[in-house]
PDB file of C-alpha atoms and ligand atoms in Angstrom:
ATOM      1  CA  MET A 511      -0.032  -0.013   0.001  1.00 75.00           C
ATOM      2  CA  SER A 512       1.355   3.368  -1.045  1.00 80.00           C
ATOM      3  CA  THR A 513       1.006   6.596   1.063  1.00 93.00           C
ATOM      4  CA  VAL A 514       0.406   9.348  -1.431  1.00 97.00           C
ATOM      5  CA  VAL A 515       0.526  13.084  -0.987  1.00 98.00           C
ATOM      6  CA  ALA A 516      -1.280  14.424  -4.143  1.00 98.00           C
ATOM      7  CA  ILE A 517      -0.178  17.941  -5.352  1.00 98.00           C
ATOM      8  CA  ASP A 518      -2.442  19.162  -8.149  1.00 97.00           C
ATOM      9  CA  GLY A 519      -2.824  22.675  -9.712  1.00 96.00           C
ATOM     10  CA  PRO A 520      -2.512  24.769 -12.946  1.00 93.00           C
ATOM     11  CA  ALA A 521       0.589  25.384 -15.023  1.00 86.00           C
ATOM     12  CA  GLY A 522       3.273  27.609 -13.535  1.00 85.00           C
ATOM     13  CA  ALA A 523       1.999  27.533  -9.923  1.00 90.00           C
ATOM     14  CA  GLY A 524       5.488  26.270  -8.796  1.00 89.00           C
ATOM     15  CA  LYS A 525       4.079  22.693  -8.072  1.00 92.00           C
ATOM     16  CA  SER A 526       7.151  20.898  -9.282  1.00 92.00           C
ATOM     17  CA  THR A 527       9.618  22.800  -7.143  1.00 93.00           C
ATOM     18  CA  VAL A 528       7.304  22.601  -4.166  1.00 96.00           C
ATOM     19  CA  ALA A 529       6.564  18.934  -4.688  1.00 97.00           C
ATOM     20  CA  ARG A 530      10.213  17.973  -5.156  1.00 97.00           C
ATOM     21  CA  ARG A 531      11.294  19.925  -2.084  1.00 97.00           C
ATOM     22  CA  LEU A 532       8.455  18.521  -0.073  1.00 97.00           C
ATOM     23  CA  ALA A 533       9.375  14.958  -0.993  1.00 97.00           C
ATOM     24  CA  GLU A 534      13.007  15.652   0.084  1.00 97.00           C
ATOM     25  CA  ARG A 535      11.846  17.163   3.307  1.00 96.00           C
ATOM     26  CA  LEU A 536       9.515  14.280   4.134  1.00 95.00           C
ATOM     27  CA  GLY A 537      11.934  11.637   2.864  1.00 96.00           C
ATOM     28  CA  TYR A 538       9.314  10.428   0.309  1.00 96.00           C
ATOM     29  CA  ALA A 539       9.812   9.401  -3.327  1.00 96.00           C
ATOM     30  CA  TYR A 540       8.783  12.019  -5.954  1.00 97.00           C
ATOM     31  CA  ILE A 541       6.905  11.643  -9.206  1.00 97.00           C
ATOM     32  CA  ASN A 542       6.045  14.336 -11.654  1.00 97.00           C
ATOM     33  CA  THR A 543       3.204  13.020 -13.840  1.00 97.00           C
ATOM     34  CA  GLY A 544       3.225  16.007 -16.279  1.00 96.00           C
ATOM     35  CA  SER A 545       6.521  14.559 -17.635  1.00 97.00           C
ATOM     36  CA  LEU A 546       4.609  11.525 -18.909  1.00 98.00           C
ATOM     37  CA  TYR A 547       2.323  13.728 -21.027  1.00 98.00           C
ATOM     38  CA  ARG A 548       5.345  15.721 -22.182  1.00 97.00           C
ATOM     39  CA  ALA A 549       7.189  12.504 -23.044  1.00 98.00           C
ATOM     40  CA  LEU A 550       4.437  11.407 -25.261  1.00 98.00           C
ATOM     41  CA  ALA A 551       4.272  14.783 -26.983  1.00 98.00           C
ATOM     42  CA  PHE A 552       8.021  14.634 -27.409  1.00 98.00           C
ATOM     43  CA  ALA A 553       7.842  11.031 -28.884  1.00 98.00           C
ATOM     44  CA  ALA A 554       5.100  12.101 -31.330  1.00 97.00           C
ATOM     45  CA  LYS A 555       7.048  15.147 -32.418  1.00 96.00           C
ATOM     46  CA  SER A 556      10.258  13.176 -32.846  1.00 95.00           C
ATOM     47  CA  SER A 557       8.482  10.545 -35.010  1.00 95.00           C
ATOM     48  CA  GLY A 558       6.592  13.163 -37.088  1.00 96.00           C
ATOM     49  CA  ILE A 559       3.201  12.175 -35.787  1.00 96.00           C
ATOM     50  CA  ALA A 560       0.614  14.958 -35.356  1.00 96.00           C
ATOM     51  CA  PHE A 561      -0.736  15.244 -31.815  1.00 95.00           C
ATOM     52  CA  SER A 562      -4.211  14.752 -33.135  1.00 93.00           C
ATOM     53  CA  GLU A 563      -3.228  11.422 -34.599  1.00 94.00           C
ATOM     54  CA  ILE A 564      -1.964   9.714 -31.499  1.00 97.00           C
ATOM     55  CA  ASP A 565      -3.575   6.242 -31.507  1.00 97.00           C
ATOM     56  CA  ALA A 566      -3.182   2.861 -29.712  1.00 97.00           C
ATOM     57  CA  GLY A 567      -0.542   1.733 -32.230  1.00 97.00           C
ATOM     58  CA  PHE A 568       1.679   4.761 -31.413  1.00 97.00           C
ATOM     59  CA  LEU A 569       1.089   4.423 -27.649  1.00 98.00           C
ATOM     60  CA  ASN A 570       2.128   0.731 -27.732  1.00 96.00           C
ATOM     61  CA  ARG A 571       5.413   1.725 -29.219  1.00 96.00           C
ATOM     62  CA  CYS A 572       6.121   4.089 -26.236  1.00 97.00           C
ATOM     63  CA  GLU A 573       7.235   2.206 -23.236  1.00 97.00           C
ATOM     64  CA  LEU A 574       7.357   4.688 -20.275  1.00 97.00           C
ATOM     65  CA  GLU A 575       8.828   3.830 -16.913  1.00 95.00           C
ATOM     66  CA  PHE A 576      10.033   5.758 -13.923  1.00 95.00           C
ATOM     67  CA  ARG A 577      13.274   4.708 -12.311  1.00 94.00           C
ATOM     68  CA  GLY A 578      13.151   6.647  -9.140  1.00 90.00           C
ATOM     69  CA  ALA A 579      12.221  10.251 -10.200  1.00 89.00           C
ATOM     70  CA  ASP A 580      13.836   9.685 -13.787  1.00 94.00           C
ATOM     71  CA  LEU A 581      11.626   8.919 -16.606  1.00 97.00           C
ATOM     72  CA  TYR A 582      12.612   6.537 -19.457  1.00 98.00           C
ATOM     73  CA  LEU A 583      11.151   6.260 -22.910  1.00 98.00           C
ATOM     74  CA  ASN A 584      11.944   2.950 -24.524  1.00 97.00           C
ATOM     75  CA  GLY A 585      14.936   2.604 -22.262  1.00 97.00           C
ATOM     76  CA  CYS A 586      16.334   6.112 -22.909  1.00 97.00           C
ATOM     77  CA  LYS A 587      16.430   8.601 -20.061  1.00 98.00           C
ATOM     78  CA  LEU A 588      14.581  11.784 -20.760  1.00 97.00           C
ATOM     79  CA  GLY A 589      15.680  15.175 -19.366  1.00 94.00           C
ATOM     80  CA  ASP A 590      15.718  18.834 -20.391  1.00 93.00           C
ATOM     81  CA  GLU A 591      14.132  18.078 -23.770  1.00 95.00           C
ATOM     82  CA  LEU A 592      10.793  17.710 -21.963  1.00 96.00           C
ATOM     83  CA  ARG A 593      10.932  21.264 -20.611  1.00 91.00           C
ATOM     84  CA  ALA A 594      10.715  22.871 -24.107  1.00 91.00           C
ATOM     85  CA  PRO A 595       7.594  24.948 -24.640  1.00 86.00           C
ATOM     86  CA  GLU A 596       6.420  22.805 -27.603  1.00 90.00           C
ATOM     87  CA  CYS A 597       6.364  19.778 -25.254  1.00 94.00           C
ATOM     88  CA  ALA A 598       4.300  21.690 -22.725  1.00 89.00           C
ATOM     89  CA  GLN A 599       1.777  22.842 -25.246  1.00 88.00           C
ATOM     90  CA  GLY A 600       1.778  19.282 -26.989  1.00 94.00           C
ATOM     91  CA  ALA A 601       1.245  17.648 -23.636  1.00 95.00           C
ATOM     92  CA  SER A 602      -1.725  19.917 -22.857  1.00 89.00           C
ATOM     93  CA  VAL A 603      -3.268  19.122 -26.297  1.00 91.00           C
ATOM     94  CA  ILE A 604      -2.738  15.273 -26.130  1.00 95.00           C
ATOM     95  CA  SER A 605      -3.887  15.081 -22.523  1.00 94.00           C
ATOM     96  CA  GLY A 606      -7.533  15.475 -23.691  1.00 93.00           C
ATOM     97  CA  ASN A 607      -7.264  12.185 -25.649  1.00 96.00           C
ATOM     98  CA  PRO A 608      -8.868   9.307 -23.596  1.00 96.00           C
ATOM     99  CA  LEU A 609      -6.512   6.703 -25.093  1.00 97.00           C
ATOM    100  CA  VAL A 610      -3.553   8.668 -23.741  1.00 98.00           C
ATOM    101  CA  ARG A 611      -5.116   9.080 -20.177  1.00 97.00           C
ATOM    102  CA  ASP A 612      -5.976   5.309 -20.083  1.00 97.00           C
ATOM    103  CA  TYR A 613      -2.509   4.430 -21.225  1.00 98.00           C
ATOM    104  CA  LEU A 614      -0.916   6.536 -18.587  1.00 98.00           C
ATOM    105  CA  MET A 615      -3.024   5.592 -15.680  1.00 97.00           C
ATOM    106  CA  PRO A 616      -1.261   2.272 -14.846  1.00 96.00           C
ATOM    107  CA  VAL A 617       2.138   3.918 -15.405  1.00 96.00           C
ATOM    108  CA  GLN A 618       1.209   6.416 -12.746  1.00 97.00           C
ATOM    109  CA  ARG A 619      -0.330   3.902 -10.361  1.00 96.00           C
ATOM    110  CA  ASN A 620       2.579   1.431 -10.688  1.00 94.00           C
ATOM    111  CA  SER A 621       5.121   4.221 -10.106  1.00 93.00           C
ATOM    112  CA  ALA A 622       3.905   4.606  -6.544  1.00 91.00           C
ATOM    113  CA  ASN A 623       4.946   0.917  -6.049  1.00 87.00           C
ATOM    114  CA  GLY A 624       4.131   0.646  -2.414  1.00 88.00           C
ATOM    115  CA  GLN A 625       6.279   3.701  -1.510  1.00 92.00           C
ATOM    116  CA  TRP A 626       5.614   6.881   0.404  1.00 95.00           C
ATOM    117  CA  ILE A 627       5.396   9.337  -2.322  1.00 97.00           C
ATOM    118  CA  VAL A 628       4.670  12.938  -3.402  1.00 98.00           C
ATOM    119  CA  MET A 629       2.927  12.763  -6.723  1.00 98.00           C
ATOM    120  CA  GLU A 630       2.299  15.952  -8.739  1.00 97.00           C
ATOM    121  CA  GLY A 631      -0.086  16.619 -11.695  1.00 96.00           C
ATOM    122  CA  ARG A 632      -3.574  17.743 -12.546  1.00 94.00           C
ATOM    123  CA  ASP A 633      -5.824  14.796 -11.566  1.00 96.00           C
ATOM    124  CA  ILE A 634      -3.852  12.945  -8.897  1.00 97.00           C
ATOM    125  CA  GLY A 635      -6.305  13.678  -6.028  1.00 97.00           C
ATOM    126  CA  THR A 636      -9.318  13.376  -8.239  1.00 96.00           C
ATOM    127  CA  VAL A 637      -8.623  10.383 -10.495  1.00 96.00           C
ATOM    128  CA  VAL A 638      -5.281   8.672 -10.248  1.00 97.00           C
ATOM    129  CA  PHE A 639      -5.220   8.434  -6.337  1.00 97.00           C
ATOM    130  CA  PRO A 640      -8.701   9.576  -5.147  1.00 97.00           C
ATOM    131  CA  ASP A 641      -7.892   7.858  -1.795  1.00 96.00           C
ATOM    132  CA  ALA A 642      -4.608   9.784  -1.370  1.00 97.00           C
ATOM    133  CA  GLU A 643      -3.782  10.478   2.253  1.00 96.00           C
ATOM    134  CA  LYS A 644      -3.171  14.193   1.709  1.00 97.00           C
ATOM    135  CA  LYS A 645      -4.328  16.369  -1.203  1.00 98.00           C
ATOM    136  CA  PHE A 646      -3.200  19.936  -1.979  1.00 98.00           C
ATOM    137  CA  PHE A 647      -4.400  22.150  -4.845  1.00 97.00           C
ATOM    138  CA  VAL A 648      -1.548  24.561  -5.388  1.00 97.00           C
ATOM    139  CA  THR A 649      -2.306  27.647  -7.386  1.00 96.00           C
ATOM    140  CA  ALA A 650      -1.483  31.369  -7.966  1.00 95.00           C
ATOM    141  CA  SER A 651      -2.890  34.173 -10.014  1.00 95.00           C
ATOM    142  CA  PRO A 652      -2.235  33.881 -13.819  1.00 95.00           C
ATOM    143  CA  GLU A 653      -0.058  36.956 -13.683  1.00 95.00           C
ATOM    144  CA  GLU A 654       2.098  35.708 -10.846  1.00 94.00           C
ATOM    145  CA  ARG A 655       2.505  32.366 -12.676  1.00 94.00           C
ATOM    146  CA  ALA A 656       3.550  34.136 -15.919  1.00 94.00           C
ATOM    147  CA  ARG A 657       6.096  36.144 -13.957  1.00 92.00           C
ATOM    148  CA  ARG A 658       7.515  32.969 -12.395  1.00 89.00           C
ATOM    149  CA  ARG A 659       7.520  31.146 -15.822  1.00 87.00           C
ATOM    150  CA  MET A 660       9.464  34.060 -17.286  1.00 87.00           C
ATOM    151  CA  ALA A 661      12.181  33.594 -14.727  1.00 85.00           C
ATOM    152  CA  GLN A 662      12.645  29.959 -15.879  1.00 77.00           C
ATOM    153  CA  SER A 663      14.487  30.547 -19.116  1.00 70.00           C
ATOM    154  CA  SER A 664      14.521  26.884 -20.099  1.00 70.00           C
ATOM    155  CA  GLU A 665      10.651  26.758 -20.207  1.00 72.00           C
ATOM    156  CA  VAL A 666      10.108  29.776 -22.397  1.00 78.00           C
ATOM    157  CA  ALA A 667      10.805  30.428 -26.098  1.00 81.00           C
ATOM    158  CA  ALA A 668      13.644  32.957 -26.776  1.00 83.00           C
ATOM    159  CA  ASP A 669      11.290  35.538 -28.203  1.00 88.00           C
ATOM    160  CA  ALA A 670       8.659  35.130 -25.474  1.00 90.00           C
ATOM    161  CA  THR A 671       7.224  38.275 -23.715  1.00 93.00           C
ATOM    162  CA  PHE A 672       5.323  38.580 -20.509  1.00 94.00           C
ATOM    163  CA  GLU A 673       2.135  38.842 -22.578  1.00 95.00           C
ATOM    164  CA  SER A 674       2.778  35.820 -24.776  1.00 94.00           C
ATOM    165  CA  ILE A 675       3.630  33.692 -21.631  1.00 92.00           C
ATOM    166  CA  LEU A 676       0.606  34.949 -19.821  1.00 94.00           C
ATOM    167  CA  ALA A 677      -1.601  34.051 -22.971  1.00 94.00           C
ATOM    168  CA  ASP A 678      -0.054  30.518 -23.045  1.00 89.00           C
ATOM    169  CA  ILE A 679      -0.835  29.946 -19.395  1.00 91.00           C
ATOM    170  CA  ILE A 680      -4.430  31.098 -19.821  1.00 92.00           C
ATOM    171  CA  ALA A 681      -4.866  28.903 -22.859  1.00 90.00           C
ATOM    172  CA  ARG A 682      -3.473  25.916 -21.006  1.00 87.00           C
ATOM    173  CA  ASP A 683      -5.651  26.529 -17.969  1.00 90.00           C
ATOM    174  CA  GLU A 684      -8.689  26.723 -20.306  1.00 91.00           C
ATOM    175  CA  ARG A 685      -7.791  23.424 -22.105  1.00 88.00           C
ATOM    176  CA  ASP A 686      -6.802  21.638 -18.835  1.00 87.00           C
ATOM    177  CA  SER A 687      -9.944  22.651 -16.993  1.00 90.00           C
ATOM    178  CA  LYS A 688     -12.468  22.301 -19.754  1.00 91.00           C
ATOM    179  CA  ARG A 689     -11.609  18.921 -21.105  1.00 89.00           C
ATOM    180  CA  ALA A 690     -14.171  16.217 -20.788  1.00 89.00           C
ATOM    181  CA  ILE A 691     -12.056  13.655 -18.969  1.00 89.00           C
ATOM    182  CA  ALA A 692     -10.121  14.217 -15.825  1.00 87.00           C
ATOM    183  CA  PRO A 693     -10.208  17.994 -16.002  1.00 90.00           C
ATOM    184  CA  LEU A 694      -8.064  20.107 -13.766  1.00 91.00           C
ATOM    185  CA  LYS A 695     -10.085  20.814 -10.672  1.00 92.00           C
ATOM    186  CA  GLN A 696      -9.688  20.858  -6.932  1.00 96.00           C
ATOM    187  CA  ALA A 697     -10.687  17.604  -5.222  1.00 97.00           C
ATOM    188  CA  ALA A 698     -13.491  18.204  -2.639  1.00 97.00           C
ATOM    189  CA  ASP A 699     -11.138  17.131   0.120  1.00 97.00           C
ATOM    190  CA  ALA A 700      -7.957  18.876  -1.061  1.00 98.00           C
ATOM    191  CA  VAL A 701      -6.505  21.870   0.854  1.00 97.00           C
ATOM    192  CA  LEU A 702      -6.317  24.975  -1.416  1.00 97.00           C
ATOM    193  CA  VAL A 703      -2.787  26.647  -1.248  1.00 97.00           C
ATOM    194  CA  ASP A 704      -2.817  30.017  -3.058  1.00 96.00           C
ATOM    195  CA  THR A 705       0.908  30.772  -3.330  1.00 94.00           C
ATOM    196  CA  THR A 706       0.490  34.343  -4.768  1.00 93.00           C
ATOM    197  CA  GLY A 707       2.959  36.426  -2.797  1.00 91.00           C
ATOM    198  CA  MET A 708       4.556  33.400  -0.997  1.00 93.00           C
ATOM    199  CA  SER A 709       8.051  32.182  -1.400  1.00 92.00           C
ATOM    200  CA  ILE A 710       8.852  28.500  -2.258  1.00 91.00           C
ATOM    201  CA  ASP A 711      10.141  27.986   1.173  1.00 95.00           C
ATOM    202  CA  GLU A 712       7.016  29.304   2.769  1.00 96.00           C
ATOM    203  CA  VAL A 713       4.825  27.032   0.591  1.00 96.00           C
ATOM    204  CA  VAL A 714       7.000  23.940   1.361  1.00 97.00           C
ATOM    205  CA  GLU A 715       6.852  24.748   5.058  1.00 96.00           C
ATOM    206  CA  TYR A 716       3.236  25.184   5.151  1.00 96.00           C
ATOM    207  CA  ILE A 717       2.441  21.921   3.271  1.00 97.00           C
ATOM    208  CA  ALA A 718       5.075  19.881   5.221  1.00 97.00           C
ATOM    209  CA  GLU A 719       3.387  21.048   8.432  1.00 96.00           C
ATOM    210  CA  MET A 720       0.022  19.849   7.300  1.00 95.00           C
ATOM    211  CA  CYS A 721       1.549  16.473   6.379  1.00 92.00           C
ATOM    212  CA  ARG A 722       2.939  15.877   9.876  1.00 83.00           C
TER     213      ARG A 722
HETATM  214  O1  C5P B1190       2.740  19.653 -15.089  1.00 54.63           O
HETATM  215  P1  C5P B1190       3.126  19.989 -16.549  1.00 54.63           P
HETATM  216  O2  C5P B1190       3.075  21.331 -16.937  1.00 54.63           O
HETATM  217  O3  C5P B1190       4.516  19.371 -16.899  1.00 54.63           O
HETATM  218  O4  C5P B1190       2.039  19.157 -17.425  1.00 54.63           O
HETATM  219  C1  C5P B1190       2.039  19.290 -18.921  1.00 54.63           C
HETATM  220  C2  C5P B1190       0.604  19.040 -19.294  1.00 54.63           C
HETATM  221  O5  C5P B1190       0.274  17.710 -19.083  1.00 54.63           O
HETATM  222  C3  C5P B1190      -0.500  19.811 -18.611  1.00 54.63           C
HETATM  223  O6  C5P B1190      -0.767  21.132 -19.077  1.00 54.63           O
HETATM  224  C4  C5P B1190      -1.724  18.969 -18.629  1.00 54.63           C
HETATM  225  O7  C5P B1190      -2.361  19.135 -19.826  1.00 54.63           O
HETATM  226  C5  C5P B1190      -1.171  17.481 -18.670  1.00 54.63           C
HETATM  227  N1  C5P B1190      -1.219  16.800 -17.496  1.00 54.63           N
HETATM  228  C6  C5P B1190      -2.442  16.157 -17.186  1.00 54.63           C
HETATM  229  N2  C5P B1190      -2.566  15.341 -16.066  1.00 54.63           N
HETATM  230  C7  C5P B1190      -1.585  15.286 -15.227  1.00 54.63           C
HETATM  231  C8  C5P B1190      -0.382  15.976 -15.412  1.00 54.63           C
HETATM  232  C9  C5P B1190      -0.204  16.655 -16.631  1.00 54.63           C
HETATM  233  O8  C5P B1190      -3.403  16.264 -17.931  1.00 54.63           O
HETATM  234  N3  C5P B1190      -1.739  14.542 -14.097  1.00 54.63           N
END
């Protein structure tokens, strides 16, 4: 039986940094589920397949596996290539495909593997682990999220402006929260953490305290 701390929330809310630091702090394993969607977008792009054409045949050729917090695609470790803006947008587009979500469900559940784990995504507390011991919905205003994104140079295109990043964030929020299956939404029993105006340290401290 795994003990799961679910961290869900919109793009750019600082979830990844918070979830990773929280896992270190609690001595739990850490899994970032967004990287699975990004990996499939990356695989589609690398094989010249349009995001709208992802089907069962394509998915069966993509073997995804976490080894610790590292993600492997067909035996190759993935890294910074997943942070590219086109992988983020592609992930958001393909995440509305039910075949993709069904395919990734067991990968996510198996990655917990009986461990004590912090798992981060959009639907961990609502769909993947609805019985998670602790659930947090981490968010911040779109403007604050755009400012934070802008500070992460690896995540933004070279010619990006504050306005274009804000528009991307709003478009992703819209797609993620309006999709028919597993939309981004706060679980009824999740604690809302609005990080606008809070430092990462403060957020980690606050959540760690609630996990004790
Ligand atoms: O968290 P990250 O920004 O890496 O996620 C990329 C995209 O993957 C999200 O915009 C969302 O569309 C999708 N995603 C999802 N469910 C998850 C994690 C990510 O639909 N559990």
